[in-house]
Short mmCIF file of N, CA and C in Angstrom, two decimals:
data_model
loop_
_atom_site.label_atom_id
_atom_site.label_comp_id
_atom_site.label_asym_id
_atom_site.label_seq_id
_atom_site.Cartn_x
_atom_site.Cartn_y
_atom_site.Cartn_z
N MET A 316 0.82 -1.19 0.00
CA MET A 316 0.00 0.00 0.00
C MET A 316 0.86 1.25 0.00
N MET A 317 1.97 1.20 0.69
CA MET A 317 2.82 2.37 0.81
C MET A 317 3.30 2.88 -0.55
N PHE A 318 3.47 1.98 -1.50
CA PHE A 318 4.02 2.36 -2.79
C PHE A 318 2.95 2.46 -3.88
N LYS A 319 1.70 2.53 -3.48
CA LYS A 319 0.62 2.61 -4.45
C LYS A 319 0.78 3.81 -5.38
N PHE A 320 1.29 4.91 -4.85
CA PHE A 320 1.47 6.11 -5.67
C PHE A 320 2.47 5.89 -6.80
N LEU A 321 3.31 4.88 -6.69
CA LEU A 321 4.28 4.57 -7.74
C LEU A 321 3.65 3.78 -8.88
N LYS A 322 2.51 3.16 -8.61
CA LYS A 322 1.83 2.36 -9.61
C LYS A 322 1.23 3.28 -10.67
N LYS A 323 1.62 3.08 -11.92
CA LYS A 323 1.10 3.91 -13.00
C LYS A 323 -0.23 3.36 -13.47
N GLU A 324 -1.18 4.28 -13.66
CA GLU A 324 -2.45 3.88 -14.21
C GLU A 324 -2.27 3.62 -15.69
N LYS A 325 -2.91 2.55 -16.16
CA LYS A 325 -2.88 2.26 -17.59
C LYS A 325 -4.06 2.98 -18.22
N VAL A 326 -3.83 3.53 -19.39
CA VAL A 326 -4.87 4.26 -20.10
C VAL A 326 -5.19 3.51 -21.39
N PHE A 327 -6.47 3.42 -21.67
CA PHE A 327 -6.95 2.74 -22.86
C PHE A 327 -7.81 3.72 -23.64
N GLU A 328 -7.54 3.86 -24.93
CA GLU A 328 -8.25 4.86 -25.73
C GLU A 328 -9.16 4.21 -26.78
N ILE A 329 -10.34 4.79 -26.92
CA ILE A 329 -11.30 4.36 -27.93
C ILE A 329 -11.44 5.53 -28.91
N TYR A 330 -11.18 5.25 -30.17
CA TYR A 330 -11.21 6.27 -31.21
C TYR A 330 -12.58 6.31 -31.88
N THR A 331 -12.90 7.44 -32.48
CA THR A 331 -14.16 7.55 -33.19
C THR A 331 -14.13 6.67 -34.44
N PRO A 332 -15.22 5.93 -34.68
CA PRO A 332 -15.25 5.05 -35.85
C PRO A 332 -15.70 5.72 -37.14
N VAL A 333 -16.14 7.00 -37.05
CA VAL A 333 -16.67 7.69 -38.23
C VAL A 333 -16.53 9.20 -38.03
N ASN A 334 -16.38 9.93 -39.13
CA ASN A 334 -16.34 11.39 -39.06
C ASN A 334 -17.71 11.92 -38.68
N GLY A 335 -17.73 12.97 -37.85
CA GLY A 335 -19.02 13.55 -37.53
C GLY A 335 -18.98 14.47 -36.33
N LEU A 336 -20.17 14.77 -35.82
CA LEU A 336 -20.34 15.63 -34.65
C LEU A 336 -20.58 14.75 -33.43
N ILE A 337 -19.86 15.03 -32.36
CA ILE A 337 -19.96 14.23 -31.14
C ILE A 337 -21.07 14.79 -30.26
N ILE A 338 -21.91 13.87 -29.73
CA ILE A 338 -22.95 14.27 -28.79
C ILE A 338 -22.93 13.33 -27.59
N PRO A 339 -23.38 13.82 -26.44
CA PRO A 339 -23.45 12.94 -25.26
C PRO A 339 -24.48 11.83 -25.49
N LEU A 340 -24.25 10.69 -24.90
CA LEU A 340 -25.18 9.57 -25.02
C LEU A 340 -26.56 9.96 -24.49
N GLU A 341 -26.57 10.82 -23.47
CA GLU A 341 -27.84 11.27 -22.89
C GLU A 341 -28.72 12.01 -23.89
N ASP A 342 -28.12 12.55 -24.97
CA ASP A 342 -28.87 13.29 -25.99
C ASP A 342 -29.37 12.42 -27.13
N VAL A 343 -29.09 11.12 -27.08
CA VAL A 343 -29.56 10.20 -28.11
C VAL A 343 -31.06 9.96 -27.90
N PRO A 344 -31.89 10.18 -28.93
CA PRO A 344 -33.34 10.04 -28.77
C PRO A 344 -33.82 8.59 -28.76
N ASP A 345 -33.22 7.81 -27.90
CA ASP A 345 -33.60 6.40 -27.71
C ASP A 345 -33.23 6.06 -26.28
N PRO A 346 -34.22 5.73 -25.42
CA PRO A 346 -33.94 5.50 -24.00
C PRO A 346 -32.98 4.35 -23.72
N VAL A 347 -32.91 3.38 -24.59
CA VAL A 347 -31.98 2.26 -24.38
C VAL A 347 -30.55 2.79 -24.32
N PHE A 348 -30.24 3.78 -25.15
CA PHE A 348 -28.90 4.37 -25.15
C PHE A 348 -28.81 5.54 -24.18
N SER A 349 -29.77 6.46 -24.22
CA SER A 349 -29.68 7.68 -23.40
C SER A 349 -29.70 7.39 -21.90
N GLN A 350 -30.35 6.31 -21.50
CA GLN A 350 -30.38 5.93 -20.09
C GLN A 350 -29.27 4.93 -19.75
N LYS A 351 -28.39 4.72 -20.71
CA LYS A 351 -27.20 3.87 -20.55
C LYS A 351 -27.53 2.44 -20.12
N MET A 352 -28.65 1.92 -20.63
CA MET A 352 -29.03 0.54 -20.35
C MET A 352 -28.04 -0.44 -20.97
N VAL A 353 -27.48 -0.06 -22.11
CA VAL A 353 -26.52 -0.92 -22.80
C VAL A 353 -25.12 -0.74 -22.22
N GLY A 354 -24.84 0.47 -21.71
CA GLY A 354 -23.54 0.76 -21.12
C GLY A 354 -23.15 2.21 -21.32
N GLU A 355 -22.00 2.56 -20.77
CA GLU A 355 -21.44 3.91 -20.88
C GLU A 355 -20.99 4.14 -22.32
N GLY A 356 -21.05 5.39 -22.75
CA GLY A 356 -20.57 5.66 -24.10
C GLY A 356 -20.81 7.07 -24.55
N ILE A 357 -20.81 7.23 -25.85
CA ILE A 357 -20.94 8.53 -26.49
C ILE A 357 -21.55 8.26 -27.86
N ALA A 358 -21.94 9.29 -28.58
CA ALA A 358 -22.53 9.08 -29.90
C ALA A 358 -21.96 10.08 -30.90
N VAL A 359 -22.08 9.72 -32.17
CA VAL A 359 -21.61 10.57 -33.26
C VAL A 359 -22.74 10.72 -34.27
N ILE A 360 -22.93 11.94 -34.73
CA ILE A 360 -23.83 12.18 -35.87
C ILE A 360 -22.91 12.21 -37.09
N PRO A 361 -22.88 11.13 -37.86
CA PRO A 361 -21.93 11.03 -38.97
C PRO A 361 -22.14 12.11 -40.03
N THR A 362 -21.01 12.61 -40.55
CA THR A 362 -21.07 13.57 -41.65
C THR A 362 -20.65 12.93 -42.96
N ASN A 363 -19.79 11.93 -42.89
CA ASN A 363 -19.38 11.19 -44.09
C ASN A 363 -18.51 10.01 -43.70
N GLY A 364 -18.30 9.12 -44.64
CA GLY A 364 -17.39 8.00 -44.44
C GLY A 364 -18.09 6.75 -43.92
N ASN A 365 -17.32 5.70 -43.81
CA ASN A 365 -17.81 4.41 -43.36
C ASN A 365 -17.46 4.19 -41.90
N ILE A 366 -17.83 3.04 -41.37
CA ILE A 366 -17.55 2.70 -39.98
C ILE A 366 -16.25 1.91 -39.92
N HIS A 367 -15.33 2.40 -39.08
CA HIS A 367 -14.01 1.77 -38.92
C HIS A 367 -13.82 1.39 -37.47
N SER A 368 -12.89 0.48 -37.22
CA SER A 368 -12.68 -0.01 -35.86
C SER A 368 -12.16 1.08 -34.93
N PRO A 369 -12.81 1.22 -33.75
CA PRO A 369 -12.36 2.21 -32.78
C PRO A 369 -11.23 1.72 -31.88
N VAL A 370 -10.94 0.41 -31.94
CA VAL A 370 -9.91 -0.19 -31.08
C VAL A 370 -9.23 -1.36 -31.81
N LYS A 371 -8.13 -1.82 -31.23
CA LYS A 371 -7.51 -3.05 -31.68
C LYS A 371 -8.17 -4.18 -30.89
N GLY A 372 -8.64 -5.20 -31.58
CA GLY A 372 -9.31 -6.28 -30.88
C GLY A 372 -9.86 -7.34 -31.81
N THR A 373 -10.91 -8.02 -31.33
CA THR A 373 -11.54 -9.12 -32.06
C THR A 373 -13.01 -8.82 -32.27
N VAL A 374 -13.49 -9.05 -33.48
CA VAL A 374 -14.92 -8.89 -33.77
C VAL A 374 -15.66 -10.02 -33.06
N ILE A 375 -16.60 -9.65 -32.17
CA ILE A 375 -17.34 -10.67 -31.41
C ILE A 375 -18.82 -10.71 -31.77
N LEU A 376 -19.29 -9.71 -32.51
CA LEU A 376 -20.71 -9.67 -32.87
C LEU A 376 -20.91 -8.89 -34.15
N ILE A 377 -21.71 -9.44 -35.05
CA ILE A 377 -22.20 -8.71 -36.20
C ILE A 377 -23.69 -8.99 -36.23
N ALA A 378 -24.49 -7.94 -36.09
CA ALA A 378 -25.95 -8.12 -36.13
C ALA A 378 -26.36 -8.72 -37.47
N THR A 379 -27.32 -9.62 -37.44
CA THR A 379 -27.77 -10.24 -38.69
C THR A 379 -28.32 -9.19 -39.65
N THR A 380 -28.78 -8.07 -39.10
CA THR A 380 -29.29 -6.98 -39.94
C THR A 380 -28.19 -5.96 -40.28
N LYS A 381 -26.96 -6.29 -39.94
CA LYS A 381 -25.75 -5.55 -40.35
C LYS A 381 -25.63 -4.13 -39.79
N HIS A 382 -26.50 -3.73 -38.90
CA HIS A 382 -26.52 -2.35 -38.40
C HIS A 382 -25.66 -2.14 -37.16
N ALA A 383 -25.09 -3.21 -36.61
CA ALA A 383 -24.30 -3.08 -35.38
C ALA A 383 -23.17 -4.10 -35.39
N ILE A 384 -22.07 -3.71 -34.74
CA ILE A 384 -20.91 -4.59 -34.66
C ILE A 384 -20.28 -4.46 -33.28
N GLY A 385 -19.87 -5.59 -32.73
CA GLY A 385 -19.23 -5.60 -31.41
C GLY A 385 -17.79 -6.05 -31.51
N ILE A 386 -16.93 -5.39 -30.74
CA ILE A 386 -15.50 -5.71 -30.72
C ILE A 386 -15.04 -5.85 -29.28
N ARG A 387 -14.27 -6.89 -29.00
CA ARG A 387 -13.64 -7.03 -27.68
C ARG A 387 -12.19 -6.61 -27.84
N ALA A 388 -11.84 -5.53 -27.15
CA ALA A 388 -10.46 -5.04 -27.19
C ALA A 388 -9.54 -6.04 -26.48
N GLU A 389 -8.27 -5.90 -26.70
CA GLU A 389 -7.29 -6.82 -26.11
C GLU A 389 -7.35 -6.87 -24.58
N ASN A 390 -7.81 -5.78 -23.97
CA ASN A 390 -7.88 -5.74 -22.50
C ASN A 390 -9.24 -6.17 -21.95
N GLY A 391 -10.13 -6.65 -22.82
CA GLY A 391 -11.43 -7.16 -22.39
C GLY A 391 -12.58 -6.18 -22.48
N VAL A 392 -12.30 -4.91 -22.75
CA VAL A 392 -13.37 -3.92 -22.92
C VAL A 392 -14.14 -4.27 -24.19
N GLU A 393 -15.48 -4.32 -24.07
CA GLU A 393 -16.32 -4.67 -25.20
C GLU A 393 -17.06 -3.43 -25.70
N ILE A 394 -16.91 -3.15 -27.00
CA ILE A 394 -17.46 -1.95 -27.59
C ILE A 394 -18.49 -2.33 -28.66
N LEU A 395 -19.64 -1.69 -28.59
CA LEU A 395 -20.68 -1.86 -29.59
C LEU A 395 -20.79 -0.57 -30.39
N VAL A 396 -20.73 -0.69 -31.71
CA VAL A 396 -20.99 0.44 -32.60
C VAL A 396 -22.34 0.16 -33.24
N HIS A 397 -23.32 0.97 -32.91
CA HIS A 397 -24.70 0.79 -33.39
C HIS A 397 -24.98 1.88 -34.41
N VAL A 398 -25.03 1.53 -35.68
CA VAL A 398 -25.16 2.51 -36.76
C VAL A 398 -26.62 2.94 -36.92
N GLY A 399 -26.89 4.18 -36.53
CA GLY A 399 -28.23 4.72 -36.65
C GLY A 399 -29.17 4.20 -35.57
N LEU A 400 -30.38 4.76 -35.57
CA LEU A 400 -31.41 4.36 -34.62
C LEU A 400 -32.56 3.73 -35.38
N GLU A 401 -33.05 2.63 -34.84
CA GLU A 401 -34.12 1.84 -35.46
C GLU A 401 -33.73 1.38 -36.86
N THR A 402 -32.45 1.09 -37.02
CA THR A 402 -31.94 0.60 -38.31
C THR A 402 -32.10 -0.91 -38.45
N VAL A 403 -32.45 -1.58 -37.39
CA VAL A 403 -32.70 -3.03 -37.47
C VAL A 403 -33.82 -3.30 -38.48
N SER A 404 -34.77 -2.36 -38.57
CA SER A 404 -35.91 -2.53 -39.48
C SER A 404 -35.51 -2.48 -40.96
N LEU A 405 -34.30 -2.05 -41.25
CA LEU A 405 -33.83 -1.97 -42.64
C LEU A 405 -33.40 -3.34 -43.17
N ASN A 406 -33.31 -4.32 -42.28
CA ASN A 406 -32.95 -5.70 -42.67
C ASN A 406 -31.66 -5.79 -43.49
N GLY A 407 -30.68 -4.96 -43.13
CA GLY A 407 -29.37 -5.04 -43.77
C GLY A 407 -29.20 -4.11 -44.96
N LYS A 408 -30.29 -3.53 -45.46
CA LYS A 408 -30.17 -2.63 -46.61
C LYS A 408 -29.44 -1.36 -46.18
N GLY A 409 -28.49 -0.92 -46.99
CA GLY A 409 -27.71 0.27 -46.68
C GLY A 409 -26.40 -0.05 -45.98
N PHE A 410 -26.16 -1.34 -45.70
CA PHE A 410 -24.94 -1.75 -44.98
C PHE A 410 -24.23 -2.86 -45.74
N LYS A 411 -22.90 -2.79 -45.75
CA LYS A 411 -22.09 -3.88 -46.32
C LYS A 411 -20.98 -4.18 -45.32
N ILE A 412 -21.00 -5.36 -44.75
CA ILE A 412 -20.03 -5.75 -43.73
C ILE A 412 -18.70 -6.13 -44.38
N ALA A 413 -17.60 -5.64 -43.81
CA ALA A 413 -16.27 -5.87 -44.38
C ALA A 413 -15.42 -6.86 -43.56
N VAL A 414 -15.97 -7.36 -42.45
CA VAL A 414 -15.24 -8.29 -41.57
C VAL A 414 -16.16 -9.44 -41.16
N ASN A 415 -15.59 -10.40 -40.46
CA ASN A 415 -16.34 -11.54 -39.95
C ASN A 415 -16.13 -11.67 -38.45
N VAL A 416 -17.08 -12.33 -37.78
CA VAL A 416 -16.90 -12.63 -36.36
C VAL A 416 -15.62 -13.46 -36.22
N GLY A 417 -14.79 -13.09 -35.25
CA GLY A 417 -13.52 -13.78 -35.02
C GLY A 417 -12.32 -13.09 -35.63
N ASP A 418 -12.57 -12.16 -36.55
CA ASP A 418 -11.47 -11.44 -37.19
C ASP A 418 -10.77 -10.53 -36.18
N GLN A 419 -9.45 -10.44 -36.30
CA GLN A 419 -8.66 -9.48 -35.54
C GLN A 419 -8.69 -8.18 -36.33
N VAL A 420 -8.96 -7.07 -35.63
CA VAL A 420 -9.01 -5.78 -36.30
C VAL A 420 -8.09 -4.79 -35.60
N SER A 421 -7.68 -3.78 -36.33
CA SER A 421 -6.84 -2.73 -35.76
C SER A 421 -7.58 -1.40 -35.87
N VAL A 422 -7.12 -0.42 -35.11
CA VAL A 422 -7.75 0.91 -35.13
C VAL A 422 -7.75 1.43 -36.57
N GLY A 423 -8.91 1.88 -37.00
CA GLY A 423 -9.02 2.46 -38.33
C GLY A 423 -9.38 1.47 -39.43
N GLN A 424 -9.43 0.18 -39.13
CA GLN A 424 -9.76 -0.82 -40.14
C GLN A 424 -11.24 -0.73 -40.50
N LEU A 425 -11.56 -0.84 -41.79
CA LEU A 425 -12.94 -0.79 -42.26
C LEU A 425 -13.75 -1.94 -41.68
N LEU A 426 -14.92 -1.61 -41.11
CA LEU A 426 -15.83 -2.61 -40.56
C LEU A 426 -17.12 -2.72 -41.38
N ILE A 427 -17.73 -1.55 -41.65
CA ILE A 427 -19.02 -1.52 -42.35
C ILE A 427 -19.03 -0.38 -43.35
N GLU A 428 -19.39 -0.68 -44.59
CA GLU A 428 -19.65 0.37 -45.57
C GLU A 428 -21.11 0.79 -45.39
N VAL A 429 -21.35 2.09 -45.33
CA VAL A 429 -22.69 2.60 -45.02
C VAL A 429 -23.18 3.55 -46.11
N ASP A 430 -24.42 3.34 -46.55
CA ASP A 430 -25.09 4.25 -47.47
C ASP A 430 -25.88 5.23 -46.61
N TRP A 431 -25.26 6.34 -46.21
CA TRP A 431 -25.87 7.30 -45.29
C TRP A 431 -27.14 7.91 -45.86
N GLU A 432 -27.18 8.12 -47.17
CA GLU A 432 -28.38 8.69 -47.77
C GLU A 432 -29.57 7.74 -47.58
N TYR A 433 -29.34 6.46 -47.81
CA TYR A 433 -30.41 5.47 -47.62
C TYR A 433 -30.83 5.40 -46.16
N ILE A 434 -29.85 5.38 -45.25
CA ILE A 434 -30.15 5.28 -43.82
C ILE A 434 -30.94 6.52 -43.37
N SER A 435 -30.50 7.71 -43.78
CA SER A 435 -31.18 8.92 -43.33
C SER A 435 -32.61 9.02 -43.87
N THR A 436 -32.87 8.42 -45.01
CA THR A 436 -34.21 8.44 -45.60
C THR A 436 -35.12 7.38 -44.99
N ASN A 437 -34.54 6.23 -44.59
CA ASN A 437 -35.36 5.08 -44.22
C ASN A 437 -35.32 4.67 -42.75
N ALA A 438 -34.50 5.32 -41.94
CA ALA A 438 -34.41 4.98 -40.52
C ALA A 438 -34.77 6.21 -39.69
N LYS A 439 -34.94 6.02 -38.40
CA LYS A 439 -35.30 7.12 -37.50
C LYS A 439 -34.21 8.19 -37.47
N SER A 440 -32.94 7.75 -37.44
CA SER A 440 -31.82 8.68 -37.31
C SER A 440 -30.52 8.02 -37.73
N ILE A 441 -29.55 8.84 -38.13
CA ILE A 441 -28.21 8.32 -38.43
C ILE A 441 -27.30 8.39 -37.20
N ILE A 442 -27.80 8.92 -36.08
CA ILE A 442 -26.99 8.99 -34.86
C ILE A 442 -26.42 7.61 -34.55
N THR A 443 -25.11 7.56 -34.31
CA THR A 443 -24.41 6.29 -34.11
C THR A 443 -23.81 6.23 -32.71
N PRO A 444 -24.47 5.50 -31.79
CA PRO A 444 -23.92 5.32 -30.45
C PRO A 444 -22.71 4.38 -30.47
N ILE A 445 -21.71 4.72 -29.66
CA ILE A 445 -20.53 3.86 -29.43
C ILE A 445 -20.55 3.59 -27.93
N VAL A 446 -20.81 2.33 -27.56
CA VAL A 446 -21.11 2.00 -26.18
C VAL A 446 -20.19 0.89 -25.67
N ILE A 447 -19.76 1.01 -24.41
CA ILE A 447 -18.97 -0.04 -23.75
C ILE A 447 -19.98 -0.95 -23.05
N THR A 448 -20.25 -2.09 -23.66
CA THR A 448 -21.34 -2.94 -23.19
C THR A 448 -21.04 -3.63 -21.86
N ASN A 449 -19.79 -3.73 -21.49
CA ASN A 449 -19.46 -4.34 -20.19
C ASN A 449 -18.98 -3.30 -19.18
N SER A 450 -19.36 -2.04 -19.37
CA SER A 450 -18.92 -0.97 -18.46
C SER A 450 -19.52 -1.13 -17.07
N HIS A 451 -20.67 -1.75 -16.95
CA HIS A 451 -21.32 -1.94 -15.64
C HIS A 451 -20.65 -3.06 -14.84
N GLN A 452 -19.83 -3.87 -15.51
CA GLN A 452 -19.25 -5.06 -14.87
C GLN A 452 -17.83 -4.86 -14.38
N ASN A 453 -17.29 -3.67 -14.55
CA ASN A 453 -15.90 -3.48 -14.12
C ASN A 453 -15.76 -2.16 -13.38
N LYS A 454 -14.59 -1.94 -12.83
CA LYS A 454 -14.35 -0.74 -12.03
C LYS A 454 -13.51 0.29 -12.77
N LYS A 455 -13.49 0.20 -14.08
CA LYS A 455 -12.73 1.17 -14.87
C LYS A 455 -13.44 2.52 -14.83
N GLN A 456 -12.65 3.57 -14.94
CA GLN A 456 -13.21 4.91 -15.05
C GLN A 456 -13.19 5.30 -16.51
N TYR A 457 -14.30 5.87 -16.98
CA TYR A 457 -14.41 6.27 -18.38
C TYR A 457 -14.52 7.79 -18.46
N ILE A 458 -13.64 8.38 -19.25
CA ILE A 458 -13.65 9.82 -19.45
C ILE A 458 -14.06 10.05 -20.90
N LEU A 459 -15.14 10.81 -21.09
CA LEU A 459 -15.66 11.08 -22.42
C LEU A 459 -15.07 12.39 -22.94
N THR A 460 -14.79 12.41 -24.22
CA THR A 460 -14.19 13.60 -24.82
C THR A 460 -15.10 14.82 -24.68
N LYS A 461 -14.49 15.97 -24.65
CA LYS A 461 -15.21 17.24 -24.66
C LYS A 461 -15.23 17.81 -26.09
N ASP A 462 -14.50 17.13 -27.01
CA ASP A 462 -14.47 17.57 -28.41
C ASP A 462 -15.88 17.52 -28.99
N LYS A 463 -16.13 18.36 -29.96
CA LYS A 463 -17.44 18.41 -30.62
C LYS A 463 -17.40 17.79 -32.01
N GLU A 464 -16.19 17.71 -32.59
CA GLU A 464 -16.05 17.12 -33.91
C GLU A 464 -15.16 15.89 -33.84
N ALA A 465 -15.55 14.87 -34.60
CA ALA A 465 -14.82 13.61 -34.61
C ALA A 465 -14.17 13.37 -35.96
N ILE A 466 -12.90 13.02 -35.93
CA ILE A 466 -12.19 12.61 -37.14
C ILE A 466 -11.86 11.13 -36.96
N ARG A 467 -12.44 10.31 -37.87
CA ARG A 467 -12.29 8.87 -37.78
C ARG A 467 -10.84 8.45 -37.58
N GLY A 468 -10.64 7.62 -36.55
CA GLY A 468 -9.32 7.05 -36.28
C GLY A 468 -8.32 8.01 -35.64
N LYS A 469 -8.70 9.27 -35.46
CA LYS A 469 -7.79 10.25 -34.88
C LYS A 469 -8.30 10.82 -33.55
N THR A 470 -9.62 11.06 -33.46
CA THR A 470 -10.20 11.65 -32.26
C THR A 470 -10.46 10.55 -31.22
N VAL A 471 -9.89 10.73 -30.04
CA VAL A 471 -10.16 9.80 -28.94
C VAL A 471 -11.48 10.25 -28.31
N ILE A 472 -12.48 9.37 -28.35
CA ILE A 472 -13.80 9.75 -27.83
C ILE A 472 -14.02 9.26 -26.40
N ILE A 473 -13.34 8.16 -26.02
CA ILE A 473 -13.45 7.65 -24.66
C ILE A 473 -12.06 7.21 -24.21
N THR A 474 -11.70 7.62 -22.99
CA THR A 474 -10.45 7.16 -22.37
C THR A 474 -10.84 6.39 -21.12
N ALA A 475 -10.28 5.20 -20.98
CA ALA A 475 -10.55 4.38 -19.80
C ALA A 475 -9.26 4.26 -19.00
N THR A 476 -9.37 4.38 -17.69
CA THR A 476 -8.22 4.11 -16.85
C THR A 476 -8.41 2.71 -16.28
N LEU A 477 -7.39 1.91 -16.43
CA LEU A 477 -7.48 0.50 -16.07
C LEU A 477 -6.81 0.22 -14.75
#
């Protein structure tokens, strides 16, 4: 205990998976996300581009309707990227998956090609929540960015202290 101050905290960074405007999860017009039922996180209103990996890890989930993808980072943090709101009803239209479950991915690697025009016309919203689905199960501290604009693969949107 005496030398606890010498112990360095490990920091883990989650990058934005798409270019856009950053908004708090509480502002997402869907209670499942805004009330953090799925977990801690943040959201992006995409301006352009496709969905890329926010961390180095393993693909653990691809929704059958192609609108969401889950990745387990090397340290066990599980991240869900949910493209748009009520996009499950699109049955995969507007999405093209570029990876498979079990694939190892790196930060910035293409995950999903998205037709934003189709999504914005046919779904409730293009708002894309990025959520740590196992945030309730661990004692990590999550610090959300104060930035308002996200540049895919460059802007750190969530920092976790391990």
